[in-house]
């Protein structure tokens, strides 16, 4: 780094040197130069990458850029694109844009620039916001085709909706309306309400569940932990064991629903190759059972409707798309690299 990019290492003027890095809107070329230098000592595993992008709200202010001698702003939000290793533990912002929706042109440019410096993008992750739904449509990404072609290699780049965000949306619809499964089975929050009432007066394995888990609103609904505790193995086990409430069939059915959601989330959100719980193992290390879980989840979500609605909601499409993308990405990587699992 010292010889190639003239980093003043070791030295005391690193901060002064760093102030010259260009971090203005667009692709961060200076950052890519650093990444290119680092990639020279990396193998294909280390440079196989994923792009994630999101909008962040910023203070709507006028600011003076002393170096450029110009007024900047006001802006309302900032689009950030982050590259991160799929197998290696690294991440790096590579694009920023103020008040800028994500487009195919921006994505193509980022993927192409990264390809030039030996970083291969195989997947993209974003939330289910309207802007990102527009991008999916522009790219031709849908439930049947969950990828778009790499602008240089024509290899597939698979799309994922942010899984913790999907879990929160699933919880919101579960609490607000409930679901009707394809066979007519009703899924509502009532058994969990009864279970919470039981835990208020008795010793229970579900002591973490409170009324807040079902009544949370506004910013509280952004808490992933609350959603994960509702759809947890502990909750599923308690529902099927104690069958709270007057309707025992409903309690048992909700327990099975929660159990499937929990196992699906564990697979899509796995992070530890050495996990002892089978459902928490990375996808590929318990493949037969994991495939059964993913296929069962897709089948259930595909045939499920939110009460009061007739068509699939965005979160359902996100769940189906992400699940299909994980299965397809694993098969694609198996052809290219000696991989045994995908985190």
GROMACS .gro file of N, CA and C in nm, residues 6 74 94 103 111 133 170 173 193 220 310 325:
model
   36
    6UNK      N    1   0.120   0.513  -0.236
    6UNK     CA    2   0.191   0.620  -0.166
    6UNK      C    3   0.127   0.653  -0.032
   74UNK      N    4  -2.940   2.151  -0.026
   74UNK     CA    5  -2.977   2.047   0.071
   74UNK      C    6  -3.019   1.917   0.001
   94UNK      N    7  -1.874   0.165  -0.220
   94UNK     CA    8  -1.813   0.192  -0.351
   94UNK      C    9  -1.891   0.296  -0.431
  103UNK      N   10  -3.076   0.253  -1.017
  103UNK     CA   11  -3.115   0.225  -1.156
  103UNK      C   12  -3.026   0.116  -1.214
  111UNK      N   13  -2.097  -0.279  -1.122
  111UNK     CA   14  -2.056  -0.417  -1.147
  111UNK      C   15  -1.940  -0.421  -1.246
  133UNK      N   16  -3.816  -0.206  -0.594
  133UNK     CA   17  -3.911  -0.282  -0.674
  133UNK      C   18  -3.908  -0.234  -0.820
  170UNK      N   19  -4.335  -0.972   0.764
  170UNK     CA   20  -4.418  -1.089   0.791
  170UNK      C   21  -4.485  -1.076   0.927
  173UNK      N   22  -4.778  -0.811   0.915
  173UNK     CA   23  -4.901  -0.862   0.855
  173UNK      C   24  -4.965  -0.969   0.944
  193UNK      N   25  -5.123  -1.446   2.189
  193UNK     CA   26  -5.178  -1.358   2.293
  193UNK      C   27  -5.213  -1.440   2.417
  220UNK      N   28  -4.077   0.098   1.690
  220UNK     CA   29  -4.062  -0.032   1.757
  220UNK      C   30  -4.069  -0.146   1.656
  310UNK      N   31  -5.637  -1.026  -0.174
  310UNK     CA   32  -5.659  -1.134  -0.269
  310UNK      C   33  -5.531  -1.177  -0.340
  325UNK      N   34  -3.342  -1.757  -0.500
  325UNK     CA   35  -3.207  -1.707  -0.531
  325UNK      C   36  -3.100  -1.782  -0.453
   0.00000   0.00000   0.00000
